[in-house]
Coordinates of C-alpha atoms and ligand atoms in Angstrom, one line a residue:
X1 CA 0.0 0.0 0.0
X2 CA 2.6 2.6 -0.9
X3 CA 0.8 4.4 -3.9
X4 CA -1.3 7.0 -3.4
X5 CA -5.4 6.4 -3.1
X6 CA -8.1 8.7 -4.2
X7 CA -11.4 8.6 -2.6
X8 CA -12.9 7.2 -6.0
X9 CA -10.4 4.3 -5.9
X10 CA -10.7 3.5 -2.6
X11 CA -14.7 3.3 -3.0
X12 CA -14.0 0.2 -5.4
X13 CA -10.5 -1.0 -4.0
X14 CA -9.8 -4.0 -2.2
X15 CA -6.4 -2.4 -0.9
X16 CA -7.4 -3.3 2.6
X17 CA -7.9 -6.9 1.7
X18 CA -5.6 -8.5 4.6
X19 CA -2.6 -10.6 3.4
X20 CA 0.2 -12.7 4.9
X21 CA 2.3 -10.0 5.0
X22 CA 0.1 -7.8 7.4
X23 CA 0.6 -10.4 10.2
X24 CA -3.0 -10.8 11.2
X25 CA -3.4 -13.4 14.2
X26 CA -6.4 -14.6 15.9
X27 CA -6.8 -17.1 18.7
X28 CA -8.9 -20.0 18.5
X29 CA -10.8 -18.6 21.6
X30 CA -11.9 -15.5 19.4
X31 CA -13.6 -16.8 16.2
X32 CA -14.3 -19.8 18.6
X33 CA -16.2 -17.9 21.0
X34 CA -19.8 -19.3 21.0
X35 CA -21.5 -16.2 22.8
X36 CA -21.3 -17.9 26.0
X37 CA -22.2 -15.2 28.7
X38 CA -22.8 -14.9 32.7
X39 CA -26.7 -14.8 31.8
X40 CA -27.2 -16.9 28.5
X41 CA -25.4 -20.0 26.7
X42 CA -23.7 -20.6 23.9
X43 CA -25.7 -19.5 20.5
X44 CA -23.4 -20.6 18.2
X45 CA -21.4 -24.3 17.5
X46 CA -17.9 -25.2 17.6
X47 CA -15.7 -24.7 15.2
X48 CA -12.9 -27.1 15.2
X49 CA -9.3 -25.9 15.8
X50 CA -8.7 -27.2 12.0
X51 CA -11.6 -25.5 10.1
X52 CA -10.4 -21.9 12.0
X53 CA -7.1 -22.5 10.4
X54 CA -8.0 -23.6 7.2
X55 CA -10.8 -20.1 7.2
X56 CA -8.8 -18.3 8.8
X57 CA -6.1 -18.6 6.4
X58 CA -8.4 -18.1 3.5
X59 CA -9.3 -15.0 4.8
X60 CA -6.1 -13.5 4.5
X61 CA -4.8 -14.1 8.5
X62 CA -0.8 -14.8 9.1
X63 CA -1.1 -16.3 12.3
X64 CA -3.3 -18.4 14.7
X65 CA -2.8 -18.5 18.6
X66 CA -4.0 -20.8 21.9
X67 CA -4.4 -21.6 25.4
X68 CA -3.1 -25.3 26.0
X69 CA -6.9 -26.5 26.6
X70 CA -8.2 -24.3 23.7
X71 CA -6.9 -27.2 21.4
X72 CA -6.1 -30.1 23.8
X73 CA -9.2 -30.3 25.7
X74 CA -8.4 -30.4 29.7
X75 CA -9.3 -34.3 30.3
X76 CA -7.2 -35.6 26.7
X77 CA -5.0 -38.6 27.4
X78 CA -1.3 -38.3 26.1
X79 CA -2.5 -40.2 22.7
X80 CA -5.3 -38.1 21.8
X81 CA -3.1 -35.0 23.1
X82 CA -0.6 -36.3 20.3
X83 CA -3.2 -37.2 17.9
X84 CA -4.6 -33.7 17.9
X85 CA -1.3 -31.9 17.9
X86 CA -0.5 -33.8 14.8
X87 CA -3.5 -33.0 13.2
X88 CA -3.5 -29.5 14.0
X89 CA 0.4 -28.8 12.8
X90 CA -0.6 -30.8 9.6
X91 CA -3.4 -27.9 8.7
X92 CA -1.3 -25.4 9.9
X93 CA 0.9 -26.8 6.9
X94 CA -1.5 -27.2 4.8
X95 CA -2.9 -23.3 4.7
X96 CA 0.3 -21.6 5.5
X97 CA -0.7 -20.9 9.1
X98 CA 2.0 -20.1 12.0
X99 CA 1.5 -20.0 15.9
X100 CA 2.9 -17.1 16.8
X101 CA 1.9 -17.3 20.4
X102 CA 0.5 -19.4 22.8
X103 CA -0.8 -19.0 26.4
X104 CA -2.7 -21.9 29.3
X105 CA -5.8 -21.8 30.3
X106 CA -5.4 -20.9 34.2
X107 CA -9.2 -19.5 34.7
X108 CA -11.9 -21.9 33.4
X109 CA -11.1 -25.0 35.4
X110 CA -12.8 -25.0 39.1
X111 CA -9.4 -25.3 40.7
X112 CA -8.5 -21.7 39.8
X113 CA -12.0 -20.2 41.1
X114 CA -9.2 -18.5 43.8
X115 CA -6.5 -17.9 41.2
X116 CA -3.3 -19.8 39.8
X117 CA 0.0 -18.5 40.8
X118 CA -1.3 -16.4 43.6
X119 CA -3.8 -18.5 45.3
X120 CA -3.6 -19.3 48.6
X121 CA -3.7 -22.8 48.0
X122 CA -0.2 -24.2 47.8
X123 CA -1.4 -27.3 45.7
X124 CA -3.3 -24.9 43.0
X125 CA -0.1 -23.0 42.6
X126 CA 2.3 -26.0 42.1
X127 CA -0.5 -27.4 39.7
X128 CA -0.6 -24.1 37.8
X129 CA 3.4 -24.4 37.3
X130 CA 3.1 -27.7 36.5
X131 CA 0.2 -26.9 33.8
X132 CA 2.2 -23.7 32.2
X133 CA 5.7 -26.2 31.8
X134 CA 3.4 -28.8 29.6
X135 CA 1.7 -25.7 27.9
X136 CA 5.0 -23.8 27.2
X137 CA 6.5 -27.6 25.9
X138 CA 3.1 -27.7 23.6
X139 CA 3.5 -23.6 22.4
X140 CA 7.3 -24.1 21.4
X141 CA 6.7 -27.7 19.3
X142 CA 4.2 -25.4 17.5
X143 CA 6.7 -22.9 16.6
X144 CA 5.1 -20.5 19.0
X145 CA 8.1 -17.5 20.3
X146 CA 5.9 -15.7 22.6
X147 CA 4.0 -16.9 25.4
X148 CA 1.5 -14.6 27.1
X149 CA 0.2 -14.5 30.8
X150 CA -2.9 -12.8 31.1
X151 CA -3.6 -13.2 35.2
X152 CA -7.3 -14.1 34.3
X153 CA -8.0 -14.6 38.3
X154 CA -5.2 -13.8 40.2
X155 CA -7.3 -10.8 42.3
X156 CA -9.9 -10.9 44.9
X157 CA -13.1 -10.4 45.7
X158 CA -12.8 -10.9 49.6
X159 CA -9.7 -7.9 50.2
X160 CA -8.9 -9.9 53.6
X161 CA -8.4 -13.0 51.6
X162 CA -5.0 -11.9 50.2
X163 CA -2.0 -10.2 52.0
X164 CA -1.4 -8.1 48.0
X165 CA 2.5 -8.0 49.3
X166 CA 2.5 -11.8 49.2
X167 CA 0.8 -12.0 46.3
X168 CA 3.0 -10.1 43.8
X169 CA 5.9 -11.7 45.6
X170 CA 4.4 -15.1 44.5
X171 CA 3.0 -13.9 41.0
X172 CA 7.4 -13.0 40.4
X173 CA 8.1 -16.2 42.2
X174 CA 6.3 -18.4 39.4
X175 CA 7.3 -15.8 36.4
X176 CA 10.7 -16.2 37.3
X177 CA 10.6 -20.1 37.8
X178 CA 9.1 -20.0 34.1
X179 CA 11.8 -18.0 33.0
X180 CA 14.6 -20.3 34.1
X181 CA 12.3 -23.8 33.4
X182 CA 12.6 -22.3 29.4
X183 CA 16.0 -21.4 29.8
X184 CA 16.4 -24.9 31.1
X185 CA 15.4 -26.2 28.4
X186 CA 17.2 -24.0 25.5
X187 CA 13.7 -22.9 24.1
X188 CA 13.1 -19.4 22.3
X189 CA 10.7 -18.0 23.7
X190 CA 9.9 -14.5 25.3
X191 CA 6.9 -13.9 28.0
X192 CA 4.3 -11.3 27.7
X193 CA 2.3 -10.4 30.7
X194 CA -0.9 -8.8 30.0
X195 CA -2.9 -6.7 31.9
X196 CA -6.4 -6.4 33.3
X197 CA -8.0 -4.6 36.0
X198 CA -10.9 -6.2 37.1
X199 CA -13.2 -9.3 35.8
X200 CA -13.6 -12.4 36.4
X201 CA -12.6 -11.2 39.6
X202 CA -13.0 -7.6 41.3
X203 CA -9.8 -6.6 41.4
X204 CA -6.5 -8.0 39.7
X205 CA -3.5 -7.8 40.4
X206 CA -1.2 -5.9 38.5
X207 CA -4.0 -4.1 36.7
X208 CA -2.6 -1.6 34.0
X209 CA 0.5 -1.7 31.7
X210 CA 2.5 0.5 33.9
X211 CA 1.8 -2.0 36.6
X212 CA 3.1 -4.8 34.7
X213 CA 6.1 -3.1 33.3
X214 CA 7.3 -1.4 36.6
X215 CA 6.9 -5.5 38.0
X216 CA 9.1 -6.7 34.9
X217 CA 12.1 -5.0 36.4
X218 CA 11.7 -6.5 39.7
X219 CA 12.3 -10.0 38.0
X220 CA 15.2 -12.2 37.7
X221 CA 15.2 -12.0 33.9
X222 CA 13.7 -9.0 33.2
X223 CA 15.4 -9.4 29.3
X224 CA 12.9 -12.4 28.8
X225 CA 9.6 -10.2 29.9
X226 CA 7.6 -8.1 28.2
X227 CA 3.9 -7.3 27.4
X228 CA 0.8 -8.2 25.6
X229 CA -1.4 -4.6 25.9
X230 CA -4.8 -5.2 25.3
X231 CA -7.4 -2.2 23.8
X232 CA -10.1 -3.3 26.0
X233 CA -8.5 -3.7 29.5
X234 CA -6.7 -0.5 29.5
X235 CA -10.2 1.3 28.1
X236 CA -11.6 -0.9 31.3
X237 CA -9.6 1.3 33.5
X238 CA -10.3 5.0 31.4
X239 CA -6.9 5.1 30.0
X240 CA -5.3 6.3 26.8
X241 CA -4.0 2.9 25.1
X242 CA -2.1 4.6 22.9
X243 CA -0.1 6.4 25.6
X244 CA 0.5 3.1 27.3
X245 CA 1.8 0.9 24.2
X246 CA 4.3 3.8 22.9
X247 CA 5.2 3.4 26.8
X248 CA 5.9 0.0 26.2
X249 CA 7.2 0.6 23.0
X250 CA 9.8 2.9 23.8
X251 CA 11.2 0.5 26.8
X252 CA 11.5 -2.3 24.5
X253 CA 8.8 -4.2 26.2
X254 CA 6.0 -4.2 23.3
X255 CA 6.4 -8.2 22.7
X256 CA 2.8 -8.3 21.5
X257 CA -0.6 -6.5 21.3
X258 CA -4.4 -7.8 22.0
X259 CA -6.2 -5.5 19.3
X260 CA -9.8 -4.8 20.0
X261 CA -12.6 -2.8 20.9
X262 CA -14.4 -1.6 24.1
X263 CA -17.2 1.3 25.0
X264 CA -15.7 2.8 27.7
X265 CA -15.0 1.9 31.1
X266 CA -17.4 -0.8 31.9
X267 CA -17.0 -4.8 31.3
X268 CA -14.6 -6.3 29.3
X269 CA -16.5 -6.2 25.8
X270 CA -13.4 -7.4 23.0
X271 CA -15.6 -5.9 20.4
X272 CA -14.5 -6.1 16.7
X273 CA -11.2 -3.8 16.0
X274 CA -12.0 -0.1 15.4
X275 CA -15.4 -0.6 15.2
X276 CA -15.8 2.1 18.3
X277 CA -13.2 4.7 19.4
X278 CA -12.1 5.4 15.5
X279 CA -9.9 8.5 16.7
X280 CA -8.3 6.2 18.7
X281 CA -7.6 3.5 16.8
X282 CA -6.2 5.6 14.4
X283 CA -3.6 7.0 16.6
X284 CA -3.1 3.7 17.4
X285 CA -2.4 2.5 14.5
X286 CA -0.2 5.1 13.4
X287 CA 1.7 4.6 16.6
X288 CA 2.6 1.0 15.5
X289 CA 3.1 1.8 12.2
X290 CA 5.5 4.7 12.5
X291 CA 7.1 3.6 15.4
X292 CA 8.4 -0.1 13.2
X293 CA 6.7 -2.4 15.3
X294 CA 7.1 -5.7 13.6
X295 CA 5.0 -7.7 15.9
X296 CA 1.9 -9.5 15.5
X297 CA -1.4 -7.5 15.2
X298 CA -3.0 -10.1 17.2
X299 CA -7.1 -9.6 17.7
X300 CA -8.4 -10.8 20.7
X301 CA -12.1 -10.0 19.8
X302 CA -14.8 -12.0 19.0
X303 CA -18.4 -11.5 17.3
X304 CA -21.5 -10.3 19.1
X305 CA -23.9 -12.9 20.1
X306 CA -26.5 -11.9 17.8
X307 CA -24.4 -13.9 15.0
X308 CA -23.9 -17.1 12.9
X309 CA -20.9 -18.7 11.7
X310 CA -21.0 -16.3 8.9
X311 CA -21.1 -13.0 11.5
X312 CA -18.0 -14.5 12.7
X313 CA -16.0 -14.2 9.2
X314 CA -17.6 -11.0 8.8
X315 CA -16.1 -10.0 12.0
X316 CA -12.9 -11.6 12.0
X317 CA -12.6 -10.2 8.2
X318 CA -13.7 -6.7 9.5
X319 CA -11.3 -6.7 11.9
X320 CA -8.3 -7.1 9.6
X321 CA -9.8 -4.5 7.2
X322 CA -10.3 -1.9 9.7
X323 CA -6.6 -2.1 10.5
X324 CA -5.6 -1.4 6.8
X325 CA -8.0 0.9 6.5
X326 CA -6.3 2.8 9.8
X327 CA -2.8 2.0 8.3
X328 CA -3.6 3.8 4.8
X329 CA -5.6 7.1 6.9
X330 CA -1.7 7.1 8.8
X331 CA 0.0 6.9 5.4
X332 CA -1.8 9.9 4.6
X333 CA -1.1 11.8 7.1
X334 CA 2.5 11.6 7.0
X335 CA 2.2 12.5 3.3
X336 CA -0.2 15.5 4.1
X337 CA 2.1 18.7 3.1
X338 CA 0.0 20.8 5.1
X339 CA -0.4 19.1 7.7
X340 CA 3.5 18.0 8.5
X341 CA 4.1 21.8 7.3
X342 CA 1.8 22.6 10.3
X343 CA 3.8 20.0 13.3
X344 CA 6.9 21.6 11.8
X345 CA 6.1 24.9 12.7
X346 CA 3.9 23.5 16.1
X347 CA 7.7 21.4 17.2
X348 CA 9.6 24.6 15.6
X349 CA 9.1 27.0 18.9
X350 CA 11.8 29.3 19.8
X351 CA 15.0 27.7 19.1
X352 CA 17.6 29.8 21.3
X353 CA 17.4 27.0 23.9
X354 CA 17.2 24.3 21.6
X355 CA 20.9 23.6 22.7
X356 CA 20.8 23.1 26.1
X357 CA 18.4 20.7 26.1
X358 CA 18.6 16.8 25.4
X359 CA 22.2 16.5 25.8
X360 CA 21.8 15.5 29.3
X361 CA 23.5 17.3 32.7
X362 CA 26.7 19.2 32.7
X363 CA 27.5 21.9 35.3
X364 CA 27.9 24.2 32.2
X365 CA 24.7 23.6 31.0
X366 CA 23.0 24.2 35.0
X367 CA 24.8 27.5 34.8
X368 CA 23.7 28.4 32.2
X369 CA 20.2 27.5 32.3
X370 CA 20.3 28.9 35.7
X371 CA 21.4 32.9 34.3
X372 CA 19.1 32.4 30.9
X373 CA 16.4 35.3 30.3
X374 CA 13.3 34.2 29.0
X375 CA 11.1 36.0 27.6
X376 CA 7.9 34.8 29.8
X377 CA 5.4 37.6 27.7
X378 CA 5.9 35.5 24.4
X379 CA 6.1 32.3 26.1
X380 CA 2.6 32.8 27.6
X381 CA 1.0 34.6 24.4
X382 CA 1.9 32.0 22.1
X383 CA -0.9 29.6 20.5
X384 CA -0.4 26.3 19.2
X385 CA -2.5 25.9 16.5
X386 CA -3.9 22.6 18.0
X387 CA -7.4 23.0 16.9
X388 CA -6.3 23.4 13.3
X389 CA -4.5 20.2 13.6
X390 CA -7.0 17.7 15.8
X391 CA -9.2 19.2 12.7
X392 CA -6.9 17.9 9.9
X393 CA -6.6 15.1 11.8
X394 CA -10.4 14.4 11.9
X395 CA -10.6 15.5 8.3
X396 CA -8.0 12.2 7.5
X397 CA -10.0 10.4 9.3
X398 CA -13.1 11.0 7.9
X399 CA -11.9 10.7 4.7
X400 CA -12.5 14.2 3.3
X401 CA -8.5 14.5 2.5
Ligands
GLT1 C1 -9.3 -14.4 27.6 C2 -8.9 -13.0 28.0 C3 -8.0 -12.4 27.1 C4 -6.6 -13.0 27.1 C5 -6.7 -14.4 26.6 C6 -5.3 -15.0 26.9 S1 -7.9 -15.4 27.3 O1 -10.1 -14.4 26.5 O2 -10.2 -12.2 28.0 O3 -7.9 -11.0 27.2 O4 -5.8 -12.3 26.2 O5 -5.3 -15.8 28.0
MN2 MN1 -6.4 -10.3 25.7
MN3 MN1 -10.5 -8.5 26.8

C-alpha cells in the first residue's frame, strides 16, 4: 500500500484486503467464542481448531494463537493429546498458518476459582506451574516465540483473603521459575504479561501496563519479559492505550498486542477492532506503524452474540480491514504537506534553547540555564495551533482528505 489512493479508488479498492504479510493473528478462543455469557449459553457451534485455520487462512490471516486446553481439551490422554497436535500442525501446513503465540488456560477449570500463581492454595499454585511447563513444551513444538500470561483470576473479591504483598511476591516467584524452566530447556521463547484490571474477579492484580512493566524489572530475567497490551482492559480502567503501548514501546517491552474494541470503562467487551473509538484507533495504528513495530497484530475479539458462523467471518474479516484501513488514513497523514508543514512549525518553537536541552546534565549547561532570560510575555502569548491540527486530523480520518 505505498501508492497513493483517491477517494474514487478506494470506493472500489480491495487495498485493505488483509494478506500474509500484514501479520493478522487470531486465537482459537476468538472466532471460537460461542457467545457464552454470565446470563445466556452458547448461540453458536464449535468450530474445530482445524476449520479456524484452514478459514482463517483463507481470509487473509498470518497467524493463529491458543491456550493449552483451547486445542487439547483439559481431560485428553497423552495419545489423543498427540493425535490432535499432529493434526493441527498438519493444517497449519496445509494453509500456510504459524503459531505465533501461545498461552494456558489458568481461569476456566474450578481449581483456579481463587486464582493460579497467587492463590492461597499451595497445591493450586504448584499445579498451575506444573500446567504452564506442559503448555510452554506444547507452544514451542508449534513454533510459538511468545507466550502470554494474562492473570485471568489472580485478584480478589474478599480484600482480607490476600495479603497483596504476598501475592506479587508469589506472581514474580512463578514468572521467574518459568523463565529459568525455558532457559532450562534452551527454548526461544519470550513472555508477555498482559494486563487487566478487574473481571472475572474484582480486582486483579497488576492491573494496567504501567503496573506490569514497573513489576518486569523487579524479576530475575527481566530481558525475557515483556507485554501483551490489550485495547479493552486499558479502556476498562479509562486510559489512553495509545499512551500506554508507545510506553511499552519505547522500553523495548512491546512483545505483542491484544487488538480490540471496548465502549468505555465498563466490562470487558473485545468488540471487533475499530469498530468504536475510530480517533483512537487511528492513533493507534499510526503509533505501531510509524514507530516499526514488527510484531503480530493479534485480535483478541470476538463476534457479538447476535451472530452465525458467517457473523463471525464477517467479524474476523472486519477486523483485519479496519486495521488497513487505519494504516492507509496514517500513510496519509505523514504525506499530508499541510499538515506535516503545520507539526513543523507546532515542534519549531523558539530555538535559542534548543541547545541546552537533550544532551543531558553538565554543570555548564546548570549555569547556564540557571542565568538564561526568557522572555515569559511571548512564552505565555503563544498559541499552538492545535485546533487546526485535531481538525486535519479528523478530516484524514473522515476521509475528506
Ligand atoms: C481471555 C482474555 C484475554 C486473554 C486471553 C489469553 S484469554 O479471553 O479475556 O484477554 O488475552 O489468556
Ligand atoms: Mn487479551
Ligand atoms: Mn478482553
Amino acid at each position: 500500500m505505498s501508492t497513493i489512493i483517491t477517494p474514487a479508488q478506494e470506493r472500489t479498492s480491495d487495498l485493505y484486503t488483509p494478506t500474509k504479510a500484514d501479520k493478522f493473528s487470531f486465537g482459537l478462543w476468538t472466532v471460537g467464542n460461542r457467545g457464552r455469557d454470565p446470563f445466556g449459553d452458547a448461540v453458536r457451534p464449535t468450530l474445530t481448531p482445524v476449520n479456524i485455520v484452514k478459514k482463517l487462512s483463507e481470509l487473509g490471516a498470518w497467524g493463529v494463537n491458543l491456550h493449552d486446553n483451547d486445542l487439547v481439551p483439559f481431560e485428553a490422554t497423552p495419545a489423543e493429546r498427540d493425535r490432535i497436535v499432529r493434526e493441527f500442525k498438519q493444517a497449519l501446513n496445509d494453509y500456510g498458518m504459524v503459531v505465533p503465540m501461545a498461552t494456558t488456560n489458568l481461569f476456566f477449570h474450578p481449581i483456579f476459582k481463587d486464582g493460579a500463581f497467587t492463590a492461597v492454595d499451595p497445591a493450586v499454585r504448584a499445579f498451575a506451574l506444573q500446567k504452564t511447563m506442559r503448555a510452554i513444551d506444547l507452544g514451542v513444538e508449534l513454533g510459538a516465540t511468545t507466550y502470554v500470561f494474562w492473570g485471568g483470576r489472580e485478584g480478589v473479591d474478599a480484600e482480607a483473603s490476600k495479603d497483596p504483598l504476598v501475592a506479587v511476591k508469589r506472581m514474580r516467584e512463578a514468572i521467574d521459575f518459568l523463565c529459568q524452566y525455558v532457559l532450562d530447556n534452551g527454548y526461544n521463547l519470550r513472555f508477555a504479561l498482559e494486563p487487566k484490571p478487574n473481571e472475572p474477579r474484582s480486582d486483579t492484580y497488576l492491573p494496567t501496563v504501567g503496573h506490569m512493566l514497573a513489576f518486569i524489572y523487579t524479576l530475575a530475567h527481566p530481558e525475557m519479559v515483556g507485554l501483551n497490551p490489550e485495547v479493552a482492559h486499558e479502556n476498562m480502567a479509562n486510559l489512553n492505550f495509545t499512551h500506554s503501548v508507545a510506553q511499552a514501546l519505547e522500553a523495548g517491552k512491546l512483545f505483542h498486542i491484544d487488538l480490540n474494541d471496548q465502549k468505555g470503562p465498563r466490562y470487558d467487551q473485545d468488540l471487533r477492532f475499530g469498530s468504536e473509538n475510530i480517533k483512537n484507533h487511528f492513533f493507534l495504528v499510526k503509533l505501531l506503524e510509524d514507530s516499526g513495530y514488527t510484531g503480530p497484530r493479534h485480535f483478541d475479539a470476538h463476534a457479538y452474540r447476535t451472530e452465525d458462523e458467517q457473523g463471525v467471518w464477517d467479524f474476523a474479516l472486519g477486523c483485519m480491514r479496519t486495521y488497513n484501513m487505519f494504516k492507509e488514513k496514517a500513510r496519509r497523514f505523514n504525506a499530508d504537506p499541510e499538515i506535516q508543514a503545520l507539526l513543523a512549525e507546532i515542534n519549531g518553537g523558539d530555538q535559542t534553547y534548543g541547545g541546552l536541552l537533550g544532551s543531558g546534565y553538565s554543570t555548564e549547561t546548570a549555569t547556564r540555564l540557571k542565568e538564561a532570560l526568557f522572555d515569559l510575555d511571548a512564552l505565555a502569548r503563544r498559541g499552538y495551533h492545535y485546533e487546526k491540527l485535531d481538525q486535519l486530523s479528523i478530516e484524514i480520518i473522515l476521509g475528506t482528505r
